[in-house]
Amino acid sequence: MSNATAQAGVQVTPAQWDTLPVAQLTAHPGNVRDIKVPAKFQADIKANGVQEPLYVVRTHGDVPQVIDGFRRLAAAVAAGLETVPFTARPVIRIDALTPHPQNAREELDINAAFVESLRSEGCRVPVKVQRLDGGVVQVNDGNRRFFGAQEAGLTHLPYEWDDDDRDAAGQFLDMITTAQHRKALSHGEMTAAMFSASEAGAQVGRIAKAAGVRQKDVKAVVKVKGDKALSDAVASGTYAWTFDQLAALSEFADDAEALATITEAAEEAEDDDADEVDWAIRIERTKREKRAKAGAHRAELEKAGQKVRDMAELSDRATPVWRLKTPDGGRITAEGHAECKGQVWVLEDAEDEQLKPYCTSPALYGHAEPGSPMGGSGKSTAQKEAEKVARAAVKKGNLEWDAAETRRREWLTDLIKRRNLPKDTTNTLIGHVNAALLGGTWGICDDLNKEPTTNILAGLLGLTGDKAKHRTDFPEHVAKDPRRAPQLQFAAVAAVREKNAPRAAWRTDDQRAPWYRTPTGKWFAILEALGYQLTPIEQSVKDNEPYDPNKKKRAAITAAEPEQADQAPADDAAAA
């Protein structure tokens, strides 16, 4: 028998039924009956073959036993047919069924995923039917399957007879009890079943259709479940990992530390809150991107013949170039220090994108630090330790800021590329654009055409490669639909806003920059009104509150869909 055996009884067209040799069936005496076949029926079988499958089961010794279809088999023998279609379970034609006139479900929820699952794998659960007066065969249980199968193009459904004496009250009670007894698979059970199906030989497309998910979701499950480190990570707790999170996990299969951090976030997540895990993934992804950039910078320096060292190799005398002074107190620039024999390049922190120039011995090479004429900072051990802790907090805050910036711009890109936005959202975008252009605020006049703005705008518009090189060509590479004008104009304004929202905006220490923080807070308020959900570090800027990167906090990062956003308050639009 062919692969279709598993789908017997649920095929879309008779041509797709499994078949059995007539000789194999007639070899079993129990299948041969003395039946008089009507001439009209015999002529139809001879002309068109057997269209309705025989219901055949396997008895002891693997003998095929016909349960229903003796007349069709007799006609096939008389017509000289070699094979007949069969099903391993009882089926009934859909056009022979009548839905229950008072089905308990007001909303059947026959969605595309459900229909595709039926089309791919057929109906696996029999409908329960009852024969009424006049020969009507009514579906007492399974009306959703009945209507879904029609949309999927199925011709038959598996069925079982309801009790003949079941009264109308009993039918409604059955609707209640069968609905209550059904329990959907948990997300973990679903992913485990998908992986088992893959191991058993099911192709990705077939699994996706049966489960009603995307093919990339199936691939993510298979990859994670097939890797021991990843599988152990997701199996260590009760958290229900989303498909997107499983796909992201595969990026860290070779990074035990990152996996541990993400898994810890999953263990601490409250009520399967995806926010915590999404944020942990975002942070780890940002770290990886920074390490890649640092690796590229190091390779560039080494190619240029520069000396590169690890921080651990430097003595306590080593000092970053930006802190150095000449003996008379003058400033030493990076360019001015380039020829110093004591210059080396180091990666100060694992998450830095660039290596920094250091002088291995300022006193030896004639430099000085502020506060000390020739070497030495003049600071106590306690002061140095306090500075070290403060620098670590700043680095952590910068990392979170960078991760939030990437996420924020992805959200903006999604908003800008949407074809249809609610009228309120569109009006809000227009209000921001008008306020920015007519009021000339927030650097629109000064920064609109600067290179950093152009680079950000290209990203928001989804332009890459050659399309992102020349600003004057941008209009040629975006949608010409005039209905998208508000989004495109807003993109230009947003690029300026983002250009003027640097890391310094979150700082409230001695490096605070209120000229960045204040307008950035207003910008975040506008985005929040549009439906963007601020991360804690962004929220602190919007609220003009200090931010402590080391404080234990919940990471609210699930953004609402832009089209669901309410209109921003009028005074916020005016403040733009």
Coordinates of C-alpha atoms in Angstrom, one line a residue:
M1 CA 0.0 0.0 0.0
S2 CA 1.1 3.6 -0.6
N3 CA 1.8 6.4 1.7
A4 CA -1.7 7.5 1.4
T5 CA -2.9 4.7 3.6
A6 CA -2.5 7.0 6.7
Q7 CA -5.0 9.3 5.1
A8 CA -7.6 6.7 4.1
G9 CA -11.1 7.9 4.4
V10 CA -10.3 11.6 4.1
Q11 CA -9.2 12.2 0.6
V12 CA -10.3 15.2 -1.5
T13 CA -11.0 13.3 -4.7
P14 CA -11.7 9.6 -5.4
A15 CA -8.5 9.4 -7.4
Q16 CA -6.5 9.8 -4.2
W17 CA -8.0 6.8 -2.4
D18 CA -5.8 3.9 -1.7
T19 CA -6.5 0.8 -3.8
L20 CA -6.5 -2.9 -3.3
P21 CA -6.3 -5.6 -5.9
V22 CA -9.8 -7.2 -6.6
A23 CA -8.1 -10.6 -6.6
Q24 CA -6.8 -10.1 -3.1
L25 CA -10.2 -9.3 -1.8
T26 CA -12.1 -12.1 -3.6
A27 CA -9.4 -14.6 -2.4
H28 CA -11.1 -14.3 1.0
P29 CA -14.4 -16.2 0.9
G30 CA -16.0 -13.8 3.4
N31 CA -15.8 -11.0 0.8
V32 CA -17.7 -12.8 -1.9
R33 CA -21.5 -12.5 -1.6
D34 CA -24.3 -13.8 -3.8
I35 CA -25.5 -10.3 -4.8
K36 CA -27.6 -9.3 -7.7
V37 CA -26.2 -6.0 -9.0
P38 CA -28.7 -3.7 -10.7
A39 CA -28.0 -3.2 -14.4
K40 CA -27.9 0.6 -14.1
F41 CA -25.4 0.4 -11.2
Q42 CA -23.3 -2.2 -13.1
A43 CA -23.2 0.0 -16.2
D44 CA -22.0 3.0 -14.1
I45 CA -19.2 0.9 -12.6
K46 CA -18.1 -0.4 -16.0
A47 CA -18.1 3.2 -17.4
N48 CA -16.6 5.1 -14.5
G49 CA -15.1 2.6 -12.2
V50 CA -15.8 2.4 -8.4
Q51 CA -16.1 5.9 -7.1
E52 CA -17.1 5.2 -3.5
P53 CA -14.4 3.5 -1.5
L54 CA -15.0 0.1 0.1
Y55 CA -14.6 0.0 3.9
V56 CA -12.0 -2.7 4.6
V57 CA -10.3 -3.8 7.8
R58 CA -7.5 -6.2 8.5
T59 CA -8.4 -9.3 10.4
H60 CA -6.1 -11.8 12.1
G61 CA -3.4 -12.9 9.6
D62 CA -3.6 -9.5 7.9
V63 CA -6.6 -10.7 5.8
P64 CA -8.6 -7.8 4.2
Q65 CA -12.2 -8.0 5.3
V66 CA -14.9 -6.0 3.5
I67 CA -17.2 -4.3 6.0
D68 CA -19.1 -2.1 3.6
G69 CA -19.1 -2.3 -0.2
F70 CA -20.0 -5.9 -1.1
R71 CA -22.2 -4.7 -4.0
R72 CA -19.4 -2.5 -5.4
L73 CA -17.0 -5.4 -5.2
A74 CA -19.3 -7.7 -7.0
A75 CA -19.8 -5.0 -9.7
A76 CA -16.1 -4.5 -10.0
V77 CA -15.6 -8.3 -10.5
A78 CA -18.3 -8.3 -13.2
A79 CA -16.7 -5.3 -14.9
G80 CA -13.3 -6.9 -14.9
L81 CA -11.6 -4.2 -12.8
E82 CA -8.2 -5.0 -11.4
T83 CA -8.3 -2.7 -8.3
V84 CA -10.9 -0.9 -6.2
P85 CA -10.5 2.1 -3.8
F86 CA -10.8 1.5 -0.1
T87 CA -10.7 3.2 3.2
A88 CA -9.6 1.7 6.5
R89 CA -12.3 3.5 8.4
P90 CA -16.0 4.1 7.7
V91 CA -16.7 7.3 5.8
I92 CA -19.7 9.0 4.5
R93 CA -20.2 11.5 1.7
I94 CA -20.4 15.1 2.9
D95 CA -23.3 15.8 0.5
A96 CA -25.3 13.1 2.3
L97 CA -25.1 14.9 5.6
T98 CA -27.3 17.7 7.1
P99 CA -25.8 20.0 9.8
H100 CA -27.7 20.2 13.1
P101 CA -30.2 23.1 12.8
Q102 CA -29.5 24.3 16.4
N103 CA -25.7 23.8 16.8
A104 CA -24.6 25.0 20.2
R105 CA -21.6 26.9 18.8
E106 CA -22.6 30.4 17.7
E107 CA -19.1 31.0 16.2
L108 CA -17.6 28.0 14.4
D109 CA -14.2 29.8 13.9
I110 CA -13.4 28.1 10.6
N111 CA -10.1 29.9 10.1
A112 CA -7.6 29.4 7.3
A113 CA -5.3 27.3 9.5
F114 CA -8.1 24.9 10.3
V115 CA -9.2 24.5 6.7
E116 CA -5.6 24.0 5.6
S117 CA -5.1 21.3 8.2
L118 CA -8.2 19.5 6.9
R119 CA -7.0 19.8 3.3
S120 CA -3.6 18.5 4.2
E121 CA -4.3 15.7 6.7
G122 CA -8.1 15.2 6.3
C123 CA -10.5 14.9 9.2
R124 CA -9.1 12.6 11.8
V125 CA -12.0 12.8 14.3
P126 CA -15.3 11.1 13.2
V127 CA -18.4 13.2 13.2
K128 CA -21.3 11.7 15.1
V129 CA -24.5 11.3 13.0
Q130 CA -28.0 10.2 13.4
R131 CA -30.6 9.0 10.9
L132 CA -33.9 10.9 11.2
D133 CA -37.3 10.4 9.7
G134 CA -37.3 10.8 6.0
G135 CA -33.8 9.4 5.6
V136 CA -32.1 12.6 6.7
V137 CA -28.6 12.0 8.2
Q138 CA -28.0 14.7 10.7
V139 CA -24.6 15.8 12.2
N140 CA -25.1 15.8 16.0
D141 CA -21.5 16.4 16.9
G142 CA -18.8 17.8 14.5
N143 CA -20.5 20.6 12.7
R144 CA -17.3 22.7 12.7
R145 CA -15.6 19.7 11.0
F146 CA -18.5 19.4 8.6
F147 CA -18.4 23.0 7.4
G148 CA -14.6 23.2 7.5
A149 CA -14.3 20.0 5.3
Q150 CA -16.6 21.6 2.7
E151 CA -14.3 24.6 2.5
A152 CA -11.3 22.3 2.3
G153 CA -12.8 20.5 -0.7
L154 CA -13.2 17.1 1.1
T155 CA -15.7 14.7 -0.3
H156 CA -16.1 12.4 2.7
L157 CA -15.9 12.4 6.4
P158 CA -15.2 9.6 8.9
Y159 CA -18.3 9.0 11.0
E160 CA -19.9 7.0 13.7
W161 CA -23.6 6.5 14.4
D162 CA -25.2 8.2 17.4
D163 CA -27.6 6.3 19.6
D164 CA -30.8 5.7 17.7
D165 CA -32.8 6.5 20.7
R166 CA -31.0 9.7 21.5
D167 CA -33.6 12.4 22.0
A168 CA -33.2 16.1 21.2
A169 CA -32.2 17.0 24.8
G170 CA -29.5 14.3 24.7
Q171 CA -28.1 15.8 21.5
F172 CA -27.6 19.2 23.1
L173 CA -26.1 17.6 26.2
D174 CA -23.7 15.8 24.0
M175 CA -22.6 19.1 22.5
I176 CA -21.8 20.3 26.0
T177 CA -20.0 17.3 27.2
T178 CA -17.9 16.7 24.1
A179 CA -16.8 20.4 24.1
Q180 CA -15.9 20.2 27.8
H181 CA -14.0 17.0 27.3
R182 CA -11.8 18.3 24.5
K183 CA -8.5 19.9 25.6
A184 CA -6.2 21.5 23.2
L185 CA -2.5 20.5 23.2
S186 CA -0.3 22.8 25.3
H187 CA 2.3 24.7 23.4
G188 CA 5.0 22.3 24.7
E189 CA 2.9 19.3 23.7
M190 CA 2.4 20.7 20.3
T191 CA 6.1 21.4 19.7
A192 CA 7.0 17.9 21.0
A193 CA 4.5 16.3 18.6
M194 CA 5.8 18.4 15.7
F195 CA 9.3 17.2 16.4
S196 CA 8.2 13.6 16.7
A197 CA 6.4 13.9 13.4
S198 CA 9.6 15.2 11.8
E199 CA 11.6 12.3 13.2
A200 CA 9.0 9.9 11.8
G201 CA 9.6 11.3 8.3
A202 CA 7.0 14.0 7.9
Q203 CA 8.1 16.9 5.7
V204 CA 8.1 20.5 7.0
G205 CA 5.3 21.6 4.8
R206 CA 3.0 18.7 5.9
I207 CA 3.7 19.4 9.6
A208 CA 3.0 23.1 9.1
K209 CA -0.3 22.5 7.4
A210 CA -1.4 20.0 9.9
A211 CA -0.5 22.2 12.9
G212 CA -1.7 25.5 11.3
V213 CA 1.7 27.2 11.7
R214 CA 4.4 28.7 9.4
Q215 CA 7.0 26.4 7.9
K216 CA 9.7 28.5 9.6
D217 CA 8.0 27.7 12.9
V218 CA 8.4 24.0 12.2
K219 CA 12.0 24.4 11.2
A220 CA 12.7 26.3 14.5
V221 CA 11.1 23.5 16.5
V222 CA 13.0 20.8 14.7
K223 CA 16.3 22.6 15.0
V224 CA 16.0 23.3 18.7
K225 CA 14.7 19.8 19.6
G226 CA 17.5 18.2 17.5
D227 CA 20.2 20.1 19.4
K228 CA 21.0 18.8 22.9
A229 CA 22.1 22.1 24.4
L230 CA 19.1 23.9 23.0
S231 CA 16.7 21.1 23.8
D232 CA 17.9 21.0 27.4
A233 CA 17.5 24.8 27.7
V234 CA 13.9 24.7 26.7
A235 CA 13.1 21.6 28.7
S236 CA 14.5 22.9 32.0
G237 CA 11.4 24.7 33.1
T238 CA 7.7 25.1 32.5
Y239 CA 7.9 28.3 30.4
A240 CA 5.9 28.0 27.1
W241 CA 8.5 29.1 24.5
T242 CA 7.0 30.9 21.4
F243 CA 8.1 29.9 17.9
D244 CA 9.9 33.1 17.4
Q245 CA 11.8 32.6 20.6
L246 CA 12.8 29.0 19.6
A247 CA 14.1 30.4 16.3
A248 CA 16.1 33.0 18.2
L249 CA 17.5 30.4 20.5
S250 CA 19.2 28.6 17.6
E251 CA 21.4 31.6 17.2
F252 CA 23.0 30.8 20.6
A253 CA 23.6 27.1 20.2
D254 CA 27.3 27.7 20.5
D255 CA 27.1 30.2 23.4
A256 CA 26.4 28.4 26.7
E257 CA 26.5 31.7 28.7
A258 CA 23.9 33.4 26.5
L259 CA 21.7 30.3 26.7
A260 CA 22.0 30.3 30.5
T261 CA 21.0 33.9 30.6
I262 CA 17.9 33.5 28.4
T263 CA 16.9 30.3 30.2
E264 CA 17.1 32.1 33.5
A265 CA 14.8 34.8 32.2
A266 CA 12.3 32.1 31.2
E267 CA 12.4 30.6 34.6
E268 CA 11.8 33.9 36.2
A269 CA 9.0 35.0 33.8
E270 CA 5.7 35.4 35.5
D271 CA 2.7 33.7 34.0
D272 CA 4.6 32.8 30.9
D273 CA 5.2 36.5 30.2
A274 CA 7.2 36.6 27.0
D275 CA 8.4 40.1 27.7
E276 CA 11.2 39.0 30.0
V277 CA 12.5 36.3 27.6
D278 CA 12.2 38.6 24.5
W279 CA 14.2 41.2 26.3
A280 CA 16.9 38.7 27.4
I281 CA 17.2 37.5 23.8
R282 CA 17.4 41.1 22.5
I283 CA 20.2 41.9 24.9
E284 CA 22.2 38.7 24.0
R285 CA 21.7 39.4 20.3
T286 CA 23.0 43.0 20.8
K287 CA 26.0 41.6 22.7
R288 CA 26.7 39.3 19.8
E289 CA 26.4 42.0 17.2
K290 CA 28.9 44.2 19.2
R291 CA 31.4 41.4 19.5
A292 CA 31.2 40.9 15.7
K293 CA 31.9 44.6 15.2
A294 CA 34.8 44.5 17.7
G295 CA 36.3 41.5 15.9
A296 CA 36.1 43.4 12.6
H297 CA 37.8 46.4 14.1
R298 CA 40.5 44.3 15.7
A299 CA 41.2 42.7 12.3
E300 CA 41.4 46.1 10.7
L301 CA 43.9 47.4 13.3
E302 CA 46.1 44.3 13.0
K303 CA 46.1 44.6 9.2
A304 CA 47.3 48.2 9.6
G305 CA 50.2 47.0 11.8
Q306 CA 48.8 48.3 15.1
K307 CA 49.7 46.6 18.4
V308 CA 46.7 45.0 20.0
R309 CA 46.6 43.7 23.6
D310 CA 44.2 42.3 26.1
M311 CA 43.3 44.4 29.1
A312 CA 44.7 41.7 31.4
E313 CA 48.2 42.2 29.8
L314 CA 48.3 45.9 30.7
S315 CA 49.9 47.1 33.9
D316 CA 48.2 49.5 36.4
R317 CA 50.2 52.3 34.7
A318 CA 48.4 51.9 31.4
T319 CA 46.0 54.8 30.7
P320 CA 43.5 55.5 27.9
V321 CA 44.7 58.2 25.5
W322 CA 41.7 60.4 26.1
R323 CA 42.8 61.0 29.7
L324 CA 46.4 61.9 28.9
K325 CA 47.9 65.4 29.2
T326 CA 51.1 67.0 28.3
P327 CA 53.4 68.0 31.3
D328 CA 52.1 71.6 30.9
G329 CA 48.5 70.4 31.0
G330 CA 47.7 70.4 27.3
R331 CA 45.4 67.9 25.7
I332 CA 46.8 64.9 23.8
T333 CA 44.6 63.8 20.9
A334 CA 44.3 60.3 19.5
E335 CA 46.1 61.5 16.3
G336 CA 48.8 63.1 18.3
H337 CA 49.5 60.0 20.3
A338 CA 49.5 57.7 17.2
E339 CA 53.3 57.8 17.0
C340 CA 54.0 57.1 20.7
K341 CA 55.9 53.9 21.2
G342 CA 53.7 53.0 24.2
Q343 CA 50.5 53.0 22.2
V344 CA 48.4 49.8 22.1
W345 CA 44.8 49.1 21.3
V346 CA 42.6 47.2 23.7
L347 CA 39.0 46.1 24.0
E348 CA 38.0 47.6 27.3
D349 CA 34.8 45.6 27.7
A350 CA 33.4 42.5 26.1
E351 CA 30.4 44.4 24.8
D352 CA 32.4 47.3 23.2
E353 CA 32.2 47.7 19.5
Q354 CA 35.6 49.4 19.1
L355 CA 39.0 49.0 20.6
K356 CA 40.5 52.0 22.3
P357 CA 44.0 53.4 22.2
Y358 CA 46.0 53.2 25.5
C359 CA 49.5 54.3 26.5
T360 CA 51.2 51.5 28.4
S361 CA 53.3 53.9 30.5
P362 CA 52.4 57.7 30.5
A363 CA 55.3 58.7 32.7
L364 CA 57.9 56.8 30.6
Y365 CA 56.7 58.4 27.4
G366 CA 56.2 62.0 28.8
H367 CA 52.5 62.1 29.3
A368 CA 50.4 62.8 32.4
E369 CA 46.9 62.2 33.7
P370 CA 44.7 65.0 35.0
G371 CA 45.6 65.8 38.6
S372 CA 49.1 64.5 38.4
P373 CA 52.0 66.2 36.5
M374 CA 53.8 63.0 35.5
G375 CA 51.8 59.8 35.9
G376 CA 49.5 58.5 38.6
S377 CA 45.9 59.7 39.1
G378 CA 46.2 60.8 42.7
K379 CA 43.1 58.9 43.6
S380 CA 42.6 56.4 46.5
T381 CA 41.9 52.8 46.0
A382 CA 38.3 53.4 47.1
Q383 CA 37.8 56.2 44.6
K384 CA 39.2 54.0 41.8
E385 CA 36.8 51.1 42.8
A386 CA 33.8 53.5 42.9
E387 CA 34.7 54.7 39.4
K388 CA 35.0 51.1 38.2
V389 CA 31.5 50.3 39.5
A390 CA 30.1 53.4 37.9
R391 CA 31.8 52.7 34.6
A392 CA 30.3 49.1 34.7
A393 CA 26.8 50.6 35.3
V394 CA 27.3 53.0 32.4
K395 CA 28.4 50.2 30.1
K396 CA 25.4 48.1 31.1
G397 CA 23.1 51.0 30.5
N398 CA 24.6 51.7 27.1
L399 CA 24.1 48.1 26.2
E400 CA 20.4 48.3 27.1
W401 CA 20.0 51.6 25.3
D402 CA 21.5 50.1 22.1
A403 CA 19.2 47.1 22.4
A404 CA 16.2 49.3 22.9
E405 CA 17.2 51.5 20.0
T406 CA 17.3 48.5 17.6
R407 CA 13.9 47.3 18.8
R408 CA 12.4 50.8 18.5
R409 CA 13.6 51.3 15.0
E410 CA 12.3 47.9 14.0
W411 CA 8.9 49.0 15.3
L412 CA 9.1 52.3 13.4
T413 CA 10.1 50.4 10.2
D414 CA 7.0 48.2 10.6
L415 CA 4.8 51.2 11.2
I416 CA 6.1 53.0 8.2
K417 CA 5.8 50.1 5.8
R418 CA 2.2 49.3 6.6
R419 CA -0.2 49.8 3.8
N420 CA -3.3 50.6 5.8
L421 CA -3.4 52.5 9.1
P422 CA -6.4 53.5 11.1
K423 CA -7.6 57.1 10.4
D424 CA -6.7 58.2 13.9
T425 CA -3.1 56.9 13.6
T426 CA -2.8 58.6 10.2
N427 CA -4.0 61.9 11.5
T428 CA -1.6 61.7 14.4
L429 CA 1.4 61.1 12.0
I430 CA 0.3 64.1 9.9
G431 CA 0.1 66.2 13.1
H432 CA 3.7 65.3 14.0
V433 CA 4.9 66.1 10.5
N434 CA 3.1 69.4 10.4
A435 CA 4.3 70.5 13.9
A436 CA 7.9 69.6 12.9
L437 CA 8.0 71.3 9.6
L438 CA 5.9 74.4 10.5
G439 CA 7.5 74.9 13.9
G440 CA 11.0 74.0 12.7
T441 CA 11.7 72.3 16.0
W442 CA 14.0 69.4 17.1
G443 CA 16.7 70.1 14.5
I444 CA 14.5 69.4 11.5
C445 CA 16.1 72.4 9.6
D446 CA 19.6 71.6 10.7
D447 CA 19.7 67.8 10.7
L448 CA 17.2 66.7 8.0
N449 CA 19.9 66.1 5.3
K450 CA 22.9 65.2 7.4
E451 CA 24.6 61.8 6.8
P452 CA 23.5 60.2 10.1
T453 CA 19.9 61.1 9.4
T454 CA 20.2 59.7 5.9
N455 CA 21.5 56.4 7.2
I456 CA 18.7 56.1 9.8
L457 CA 16.1 57.0 7.2
A458 CA 17.3 54.4 4.8
G459 CA 16.9 51.8 7.5
L460 CA 13.4 53.0 8.4
L461 CA 12.4 52.8 4.7
G462 CA 13.9 49.4 4.3
L463 CA 16.5 50.5 1.8
T464 CA 19.8 48.6 1.5
G465 CA 22.8 48.4 -0.7
D466 CA 23.0 50.8 -3.6
K467 CA 19.5 52.0 -2.9
A468 CA 20.6 53.4 0.4
K469 CA 23.6 55.4 -0.9
H470 CA 22.1 58.5 -2.4
R471 CA 19.4 60.5 -0.6
T472 CA 18.2 62.1 -3.7
D473 CA 17.2 58.7 -5.1
F474 CA 15.1 57.7 -2.1
P475 CA 11.8 58.8 -3.6
E476 CA 12.4 56.5 -6.5
H477 CA 12.8 53.4 -4.3
V478 CA 9.7 53.8 -2.1
A479 CA 6.0 53.2 -2.8
K480 CA 4.3 55.6 -5.1
D481 CA 0.9 55.1 -3.5
P482 CA -0.2 58.6 -2.4
R483 CA -2.1 57.0 0.6
R484 CA 1.3 56.2 2.1
A485 CA 2.5 59.8 2.0
P486 CA 1.8 60.3 5.8
Q487 CA 4.0 57.3 6.7
L488 CA 6.8 58.4 4.3
Q489 CA 6.8 62.0 5.5
F490 CA 6.8 60.8 9.1
A491 CA 9.8 58.5 8.4
A492 CA 11.9 61.6 7.5
V493 CA 10.9 63.3 10.7
A494 CA 11.4 60.1 12.7
A495 CA 14.9 59.8 11.3
V496 CA 15.8 63.3 12.7
R497 CA 14.2 62.4 16.0
E498 CA 16.3 59.2 16.2
K499 CA 19.5 61.0 15.1
N500 CA 19.0 63.3 18.1
A501 CA 18.4 60.4 20.6
P502 CA 22.0 59.2 21.4
R503 CA 23.2 57.2 24.4
A504 CA 23.8 60.4 26.3
A505 CA 20.0 60.9 26.6
W506 CA 19.6 58.3 29.3
R507 CA 22.5 59.6 31.5
T508 CA 21.8 61.6 34.7
D509 CA 25.4 61.5 36.1
D510 CA 28.1 64.1 35.4
Q511 CA 27.8 63.2 31.7
R512 CA 24.1 64.1 31.5
A513 CA 23.0 66.0 28.4
P514 CA 19.6 67.6 29.0
W515 CA 19.7 69.1 25.4
Y516 CA 19.3 65.5 24.3
R517 CA 17.3 64.0 27.1
T518 CA 14.4 66.5 27.1
P519 CA 13.5 66.2 23.3
T520 CA 14.1 62.5 23.4
G521 CA 11.6 62.1 26.3
K522 CA 9.0 64.0 24.2
W523 CA 9.8 61.8 21.2
F524 CA 9.2 58.7 23.3
A525 CA 5.9 60.1 24.6
I526 CA 4.8 60.4 20.9
L527 CA 5.8 56.9 20.1
E528 CA 4.0 55.6 23.2
A529 CA 0.8 57.4 22.1
L530 CA 1.2 55.6 18.7
G531 CA 1.2 52.2 20.4
Y532 CA 4.9 51.6 21.1
Q533 CA 5.6 50.1 24.5
L534 CA 8.7 51.6 26.1
T535 CA 11.4 49.6 27.7
P536 CA 12.4 50.6 31.2
I537 CA 15.4 52.6 30.1
E538 CA 13.2 54.5 27.6
Q539 CA 10.5 55.0 30.2
S540 CA 13.0 56.6 32.5
V541 CA 13.9 59.2 29.9
K542 CA 10.2 59.9 29.1
D543 CA 9.5 60.3 32.8
N544 CA 12.7 62.3 33.3
E545 CA 13.8 59.9 36.1
P546 CA 17.3 58.5 36.8
Y547 CA 17.9 55.0 35.5
D548 CA 19.8 52.3 37.4
P549 CA 20.8 49.5 35.1
N550 CA 21.5 47.2 38.1
K551 CA 18.1 47.6 39.6
K552 CA 16.0 44.4 39.4
K553 CA 13.0 45.2 37.1
R554 CA 10.5 43.7 34.8
A555 CA 11.2 44.4 31.1
A556 CA 8.1 45.6 29.4
I557 CA 8.9 45.1 25.8
T558 CA 5.9 43.7 23.9
A559 CA 4.8 46.4 21.5
A560 CA 1.2 46.9 20.5
E561 CA 0.4 46.7 16.8
P562 CA 0.6 50.2 15.2
E563 CA -2.8 49.9 13.7
Q564 CA -4.3 49.4 17.1
A565 CA -2.8 52.6 18.5
D566 CA -5.0 55.4 19.8
Q567 CA -4.6 58.9 18.6
A568 CA -2.0 60.9 20.5
P569 CA -3.1 63.7 22.7
A570 CA -3.3 67.0 21.0
D571 CA -0.9 68.7 23.3
D572 CA 1.7 66.0 22.6
A573 CA 1.4 66.6 18.8
A574 CA 1.8 70.3 19.3
A575 CA 4.9 69.7 21.4
A576 CA 6.5 68.0 18.5

